[in-house]
Amino acid sequence: MIYDLIVIGAGPAGIAAAFEAKKNGAKNVLLLEKAKENCQTFRVYYKDGKRVDKVYKGIDVANKGNLNFVDGTKESTLELFDNAIKQSDFEYKTSCEVEKVKKEADNYKVVTSNGDFLTKYVVVAIGRMGKPNKPDYKLPSKFSKVINFNANDAKENEKILVVGGGNSAAEYAVDLSLKADVTMCYRKAEFTRLNDINLQNVKNAKINLLMATDIVEVSDSLDKPSVKFTNGTTMEFDRIIYGIGGSTPVDFLNNCSINIDDKGVPSFDANTMQTNMQGIFVAGDIASKNGESIMIALNAAKSIADFCFKA
Ligand SMILES: Cc1cc2nc3c(=O)[nH]c(=O)nc-3n(C[C@H](O)[C@H](O)[C@H](O)COP(=O)(O)OP(=O)(O)OC[C@H]3O[C@@H](n4cnc5c(N)ncnc54)[C@H](O)[C@@H]3O)c2cc1C
């Protein structure tokens, strides 16, 4: 099945993008949210009872869309977006983190923690609050330069530990195995989340696999990070790369081949919100350096729906 539209992130921008697309007649629309519930910025960063202003940071714009956002509270604003999800008939999946978007023939493949989906159009509405997931144990600050959450800084011939068993970890390990000495450790006995290509690539690559193995501690007692594993062994590495989910907005945009400027802001057409990737759009806080406002997010969503689905 090929969706008309997949929207990534169920904050105000994403919910409005799915809602307005359906209003304009789009047939198959899928909204994907990585958390268990929508609107994570409200739920995590707004205090209970917080006043939510329509004119925010001095940005006063008229509402062009169909969601009746007015001055209110955290609770009334959440209710507006909860109801938009209930009242519209787009498909909605929570606990589904999107890792990247890839061009595939005339469509896009949206790669998620729960499988891949094909779509004609994509709206990236992931906000600006994204961070890579970190492990529960302490990471020594002494090694902050060589304990990374992407593979951008890795160097040739380094001894590298890649932590994780998802597609990101697998791709880091396979790519790096061409130029470095790579060990990959995963807490489960088998890879259950890899797509077929990554599974094959991991099997064929020169990677020292430590399956059913977790990390107990990363110690700073030596010159390099020293890792104690649950199987009782300890190994030293030049670099540790965690690929255990979550990403910064910049890493996410790079994963979608969207051009960004030196401040990490995507380039897009201001009328349509379309990026350099034809058919991929941005809406909401991700489209600015420091985030903007709910009203700006809703209007961007309406512009995208009008561009893609206006009857
Ligand atoms: C403390 C505070 C107070 C504010 N007060 C106001 C106010 O009074 N009025 C106002 O207009 N604005 C206010 N804002 C700004 C407003 O909250 C933002 O402009 C708005 O939330 C942006 O919406 P968004 O949909 O772009 O992003 P977000 O609200 O950040 O939503 C993004 C969603 O995408 C999900 N997501 C992220 N990555 C992925 C992924 N890889 N896969 C799937 N899902 C993903 C996230 O979990 C999240 O639910 C305030 C902001 C803060 C922090």
PDB file of C-alpha atoms in Angstrom, residues 46 50-59 69-74 77 293-295:
ATOM      1  CA  TYR A  46       4.432  22.841  29.891  1.00  0.00           C
ATOM      2  CA  LYS A  50       0.036  26.787  32.036  1.00  0.00           C
ATOM      3  CA  ARG A  51      -1.577  29.579  30.037  1.00  0.00           C
ATOM      4  CA  VAL A  52      -1.200  28.955  26.320  1.00  0.00           C
ATOM      5  CA  ASP A  53      -1.284  32.136  24.242  1.00  0.00           C
ATOM      6  CA  LYS A  54      -2.300  32.347  20.605  1.00  0.00           C
ATOM      7  CA  VAL A  55      -0.025  35.358  20.168  1.00  0.00           C
ATOM      8  CA  TYR A  56       3.276  33.918  21.367  1.00  0.00           C
ATOM      9  CA  LYS A  57       6.705  35.633  21.384  1.00  0.00           C
ATOM     10  CA  GLY A  58       4.965  38.588  19.688  1.00  0.00           C
ATOM     11  CA  ILE A  59       3.994  36.476  16.660  1.00  0.00           C
ATOM     12  CA  PHE A  69      -6.901  27.220  18.302  1.00  0.00           C
ATOM     13  CA  VAL A  70      -7.640  30.003  20.819  1.00  0.00           C
ATOM     14  CA  ASP A  71      -6.030  31.318  24.025  1.00  0.00           C
ATOM     15  CA  GLY A  72      -6.355  28.645  26.710  1.00  0.00           C
ATOM     16  CA  THR A  73      -4.418  26.360  29.012  1.00  0.00           C
ATOM     17  CA  LYS A  74      -2.163  23.344  28.594  1.00  0.00           C
ATOM     18  CA  THR A  77      -4.948  22.961  24.091  1.00  0.00           C
ATOM     19  CA  SER A 293       4.495  29.128  17.831  1.00  0.00           C
ATOM     20  CA  ILE A 294       1.477  26.867  17.598  1.00  0.00           C
ATOM     21  CA  MET A 295      -0.263  29.261  15.185  1.00  0.00           C
TER      22      MET A 295
END
